[in-house]
Amino acid sequence: MDIYGVYGKNLAPELVKKYQSVRIPLTEQQSLTTSVVHQKLPLYIRHLRPDDALLPADRDIYEISDLTSFISFPLETAIGLEGCIVFISTTHPTDQSNDDIEFLDAVSKQLSSSLSNAILYEQSLQDRDEITRQMEIQSEQAREIELANTALQQAHQESETLLLNILPAQ
């Protein structure tokens, strides 16, 4: 999983590039994010400290900016798990209430629904294009068959005319 979007107040472009260079393999337990992926459940850590046992990808992120709080939600669509949305604080620990977490969970579910709709829309465009392509092929084949039938009819008429001219009249 790559970090596709990094946003934040006063986030310098060089930090964005550093964050985007972090790779998180989903098949291994390399990040807190992978536990969200595998368990398909939100994860909230109010206060991370430098001496906390961080996983390798999280250490990479921590080296870019100190993490003080972490909250992540799975983004699951009708097709399957598409990724996670992660909120981090680098300035001070955040104190999220249960209501805050429920709100962010609801937002992540709406985002998942929007993502699912976008995926389905893209698939419908691809399906439409494939159907259009198949219809064009069938239309071309129908034209070729019609031309072949016309040529056969002309040949049949010509052979009948030829036979009538060759055979004695009865």
mmCIF file of C-alpha atoms in Angstrom:
data_model
loop_
_atom_site.group_PDB
_atom_site.id
_atom_site.type_symbol
_atom_site.label_atom_id
_atom_site.label_comp_id
_atom_site.label_asym_id
_atom_site.label_seq_id
_atom_site.Cartn_x
_atom_site.Cartn_y
_atom_site.Cartn_z
ATOM 1 C CA MET A 1 0.000 0.000 0.000
ATOM 2 C CA ASP A 2 1.359 3.384 -0.857
ATOM 3 C CA ILE A 3 0.508 6.595 0.900
ATOM 4 C CA TYR A 4 -1.446 8.282 -1.894
ATOM 5 C CA GLY A 5 -2.546 11.454 -0.220
ATOM 6 C CA VAL A 6 -0.923 13.390 2.566
ATOM 7 C CA TYR A 7 -2.632 16.536 3.716
ATOM 8 C CA GLY A 8 -2.152 18.955 6.552
ATOM 9 C CA LYS A 9 -1.792 22.531 7.590
ATOM 10 C CA ASN A 10 1.628 23.906 6.620
ATOM 11 C CA LEU A 11 2.813 20.534 5.316
ATOM 12 C CA ALA A 12 5.962 21.187 3.277
ATOM 13 C CA PRO A 13 6.206 19.587 -0.197
ATOM 14 C CA GLU A 14 9.411 17.749 0.779
ATOM 15 C CA LEU A 15 7.555 16.108 3.681
ATOM 16 C CA VAL A 16 4.762 15.051 1.335
ATOM 17 C CA LYS A 17 7.371 13.390 -0.914
ATOM 18 C CA LYS A 18 8.933 11.624 2.066
ATOM 19 C CA TYR A 19 5.542 10.349 3.240
ATOM 20 C CA GLN A 20 4.691 9.196 -0.275
ATOM 21 C CA SER A 21 7.916 7.179 -0.445
ATOM 22 C CA VAL A 22 6.828 4.993 2.491
ATOM 23 C CA ARG A 23 5.633 1.549 1.381
ATOM 24 C CA ILE A 24 3.455 -0.546 3.649
ATOM 25 C CA PRO A 25 3.232 -4.212 2.601
ATOM 26 C CA LEU A 26 -0.231 -5.451 3.506
ATOM 27 C CA THR A 27 0.788 -9.102 3.625
ATOM 28 C CA GLU A 28 3.047 -8.561 6.616
ATOM 29 C CA GLN A 29 2.554 -6.913 9.981
ATOM 30 C CA GLN A 30 4.713 -3.904 9.101
ATOM 31 C CA SER A 31 2.436 -1.115 10.298
ATOM 32 C CA LEU A 32 -0.477 -0.299 12.546
ATOM 33 C CA THR A 33 -2.349 0.219 9.292
ATOM 34 C CA THR A 34 -1.994 -3.458 8.388
ATOM 35 C CA SER A 35 -3.847 -4.455 11.551
ATOM 36 C CA VAL A 36 -6.718 -2.189 10.436
ATOM 37 C CA VAL A 37 -6.607 -3.886 7.031
ATOM 38 C CA HIS A 38 -6.582 -7.432 8.398
ATOM 39 C CA GLN A 39 -9.069 -6.919 11.214
ATOM 40 C CA LYS A 40 -11.250 -4.464 9.259
ATOM 41 C CA LEU A 41 -11.742 -2.497 12.454
ATOM 42 C CA PRO A 42 -10.818 1.070 13.428
ATOM 43 C CA LEU A 43 -7.723 1.630 15.539
ATOM 44 C CA TYR A 44 -7.159 4.615 17.833
ATOM 45 C CA ILE A 45 -3.973 5.288 19.757
ATOM 46 C CA ARG A 46 -4.308 8.454 21.798
ATOM 47 C CA HIS A 47 -0.651 8.966 22.647
ATOM 48 C CA LEU A 48 2.359 7.476 20.876
ATOM 49 C CA ARG A 49 5.739 8.001 22.491
ATOM 50 C CA PRO A 50 9.188 7.723 20.892
ATOM 51 C CA ASP A 51 10.003 4.688 23.043
ATOM 52 C CA ASP A 52 6.832 2.785 22.003
ATOM 53 C CA ALA A 53 7.507 -0.391 20.073
ATOM 54 C CA LEU A 54 6.643 0.763 16.566
ATOM 55 C CA LEU A 55 6.423 -1.496 13.568
ATOM 56 C CA PRO A 56 8.932 -0.933 10.703
ATOM 57 C CA ALA A 57 6.749 1.206 8.399
ATOM 58 C CA ASP A 58 5.499 3.211 11.373
ATOM 59 C CA ARG A 59 9.128 3.885 12.374
ATOM 60 C CA ASP A 60 9.732 5.160 8.815
ATOM 61 C CA ILE A 61 6.796 7.521 9.212
ATOM 62 C CA TYR A 62 7.925 8.502 12.734
ATOM 63 C CA GLU A 63 11.350 9.439 11.337
ATOM 64 C CA ILE A 64 9.662 11.877 8.952
ATOM 65 C CA SER A 65 7.529 13.458 11.674
ATOM 66 C CA ASP A 66 6.953 12.493 15.271
ATOM 67 C CA LEU A 67 3.588 10.804 15.615
ATOM 68 C CA THR A 68 1.726 11.644 18.773
ATOM 69 C CA SER A 69 -1.715 10.248 17.934
ATOM 70 C CA PHE A 70 -2.977 7.758 15.378
ATOM 71 C CA ILE A 71 -6.482 6.849 14.259
ATOM 72 C CA SER A 72 -7.281 4.688 11.254
ATOM 73 C CA PHE A 73 -10.438 3.344 9.642
ATOM 74 C CA PRO A 74 -10.784 0.673 6.951
ATOM 75 C CA LEU A 75 -12.209 1.700 3.572
ATOM 76 C CA GLU A 76 -14.259 -1.283 2.523
ATOM 77 C CA THR A 77 -16.311 -1.378 -0.666
ATOM 78 C CA ALA A 78 -18.653 -3.932 -2.198
ATOM 79 C CA ILE A 79 -15.609 -5.354 -3.989
ATOM 80 C CA GLY A 80 -13.468 -5.652 -0.863
ATOM 81 C CA LEU A 81 -11.067 -3.671 1.251
ATOM 82 C CA GLU A 82 -9.617 -0.789 -0.765
ATOM 83 C CA GLY A 83 -7.380 0.743 1.894
ATOM 84 C CA CYS A 84 -7.502 2.834 5.022
ATOM 85 C CA ILE A 85 -7.925 6.419 5.973
ATOM 86 C CA VAL A 86 -5.460 7.448 8.647
ATOM 87 C CA PHE A 87 -5.429 10.567 10.758
ATOM 88 C CA ILE A 88 -2.251 11.393 12.637
ATOM 89 C CA SER A 89 -1.256 14.195 14.896
ATOM 90 C CA THR A 90 2.366 15.275 15.023
ATOM 91 C CA THR A 91 2.013 18.168 17.435
ATOM 92 C CA HIS A 92 0.144 16.878 20.475
ATOM 93 C CA PRO A 93 -1.891 13.851 21.531
ATOM 94 C CA THR A 94 -5.508 14.052 20.514
ATOM 95 C CA ASP A 95 -8.251 13.226 22.917
ATOM 96 C CA GLN A 96 -11.057 11.792 20.824
ATOM 97 C CA SER A 97 -14.322 10.990 22.556
ATOM 98 C CA ASN A 98 -16.439 7.984 21.637
ATOM 99 C CA ASP A 99 -18.722 10.400 19.779
ATOM 100 C CA ASP A 100 -15.714 11.717 17.820
ATOM 101 C CA ILE A 101 -14.659 8.197 16.872
ATOM 102 C CA GLU A 102 -18.207 7.254 15.885
ATOM 103 C CA PHE A 103 -18.407 10.403 13.759
ATOM 104 C CA LEU A 104 -15.095 9.648 12.012
ATOM 105 C CA ASP A 105 -16.202 6.041 11.557
ATOM 106 C CA ALA A 106 -19.433 7.263 9.924
ATOM 107 C CA VAL A 107 -17.414 9.582 7.671
ATOM 108 C CA SER A 108 -15.107 6.712 6.671
ATOM 109 C CA LYS A 109 -18.152 4.564 5.843
ATOM 110 C CA GLN A 110 -19.560 7.363 3.675
ATOM 111 C CA LEU A 111 -16.168 7.662 2.009
ATOM 112 C CA SER A 112 -16.189 3.880 1.445
ATOM 113 C CA SER A 113 -19.640 4.157 -0.112
ATOM 114 C CA SER A 114 -18.471 6.972 -2.393
ATOM 115 C CA LEU A 115 -15.401 4.969 -3.330
ATOM 116 C CA SER A 116 -17.578 1.934 -4.058
ATOM 117 C CA ASN A 117 -19.862 4.043 -6.255
ATOM 118 C CA ALA A 118 -16.861 5.441 -8.127
ATOM 119 C CA ILE A 119 -15.485 1.935 -8.709
ATOM 120 C CA LEU A 120 -18.874 0.691 -9.919
ATOM 121 C CA TYR A 121 -19.237 3.735 -12.176
ATOM 122 C CA GLU A 122 -15.808 3.121 -13.721
ATOM 123 C CA GLN A 123 -16.716 -0.541 -14.209
ATOM 124 C CA SER A 124 -19.989 0.434 -15.881
ATOM 125 C CA LEU A 125 -18.077 2.736 -18.262
ATOM 126 C CA GLN A 126 -15.701 -0.115 -19.118
ATOM 127 C CA ASP A 127 -18.647 -2.475 -19.615
ATOM 128 C CA ARG A 128 -20.394 0.081 -21.830
ATOM 129 C CA ASP A 129 -17.257 0.518 -23.923
ATOM 130 C CA GLU A 130 -16.896 -3.270 -24.273
ATOM 131 C CA ILE A 131 -20.560 -3.644 -25.285
ATOM 132 C CA THR A 132 -20.165 -0.819 -27.809
ATOM 133 C CA ARG A 133 -17.053 -2.506 -29.224
ATOM 134 C CA GLN A 134 -18.851 -5.861 -29.462
ATOM 135 C CA MET A 135 -21.847 -4.211 -31.155
ATOM 136 C CA GLU A 136 -19.534 -2.570 -33.703
ATOM 137 C CA ILE A 137 -17.929 -5.953 -34.426
ATOM 138 C CA GLN A 138 -21.340 -7.594 -34.819
ATOM 139 C CA SER A 139 -22.551 -4.749 -37.016
ATOM 140 C CA GLU A 140 -19.494 -5.126 -39.246
ATOM 141 C CA GLN A 141 -20.039 -8.883 -39.410
ATOM 142 C CA ALA A 142 -23.714 -8.324 -40.326
ATOM 143 C CA ARG A 143 -22.630 -5.946 -43.137
ATOM 144 C CA GLU A 144 -20.169 -8.538 -44.409
ATOM 145 C CA ILE A 145 -22.864 -11.242 -44.314
ATOM 146 C CA GLU A 146 -25.291 -8.950 -46.148
ATOM 147 C CA LEU A 147 -22.665 -8.228 -48.818
ATOM 148 C CA ALA A 148 -21.944 -11.950 -49.142
ATOM 149 C CA ASN A 149 -25.673 -12.703 -49.479
ATOM 150 C CA THR A 150 -26.053 -10.003 -52.115
ATOM 151 C CA ALA A 151 -23.073 -11.407 -54.020
ATOM 152 C CA LEU A 152 -24.527 -14.924 -53.767
ATOM 153 C CA GLN A 153 -27.912 -13.732 -55.046
ATOM 154 C CA GLN A 154 -26.242 -11.961 -57.978
ATOM 155 C CA ALA A 155 -24.166 -15.049 -58.751
ATOM 156 C CA HIS A 156 -27.278 -17.225 -58.544
ATOM 157 C CA GLN A 157 -29.165 -14.925 -60.923
ATOM 158 C CA GLU A 158 -26.212 -14.838 -63.294
ATOM 159 C CA SER A 159 -25.897 -18.640 -63.240
ATOM 160 C CA GLU A 160 -29.635 -19.023 -63.907
ATOM 161 C CA THR A 161 -29.384 -16.560 -66.787
ATOM 162 C CA LEU A 162 -26.349 -18.399 -68.134
ATOM 163 C CA LEU A 163 -28.100 -21.772 -67.838
ATOM 164 C CA LEU A 164 -31.195 -20.390 -69.561
ATOM 165 C CA ASN A 165 -28.998 -19.148 -72.411
ATOM 166 C CA ILE A 166 -27.073 -22.410 -72.688
ATOM 167 C CA LEU A 167 -29.858 -24.951 -72.316
ATOM 168 C CA PRO A 168 -32.307 -25.393 -75.159
ATOM 169 C CA ALA A 169 -35.692 -23.872 -74.596
ATOM 170 C CA GLN A 170 -38.380 -26.421 -73.883
#
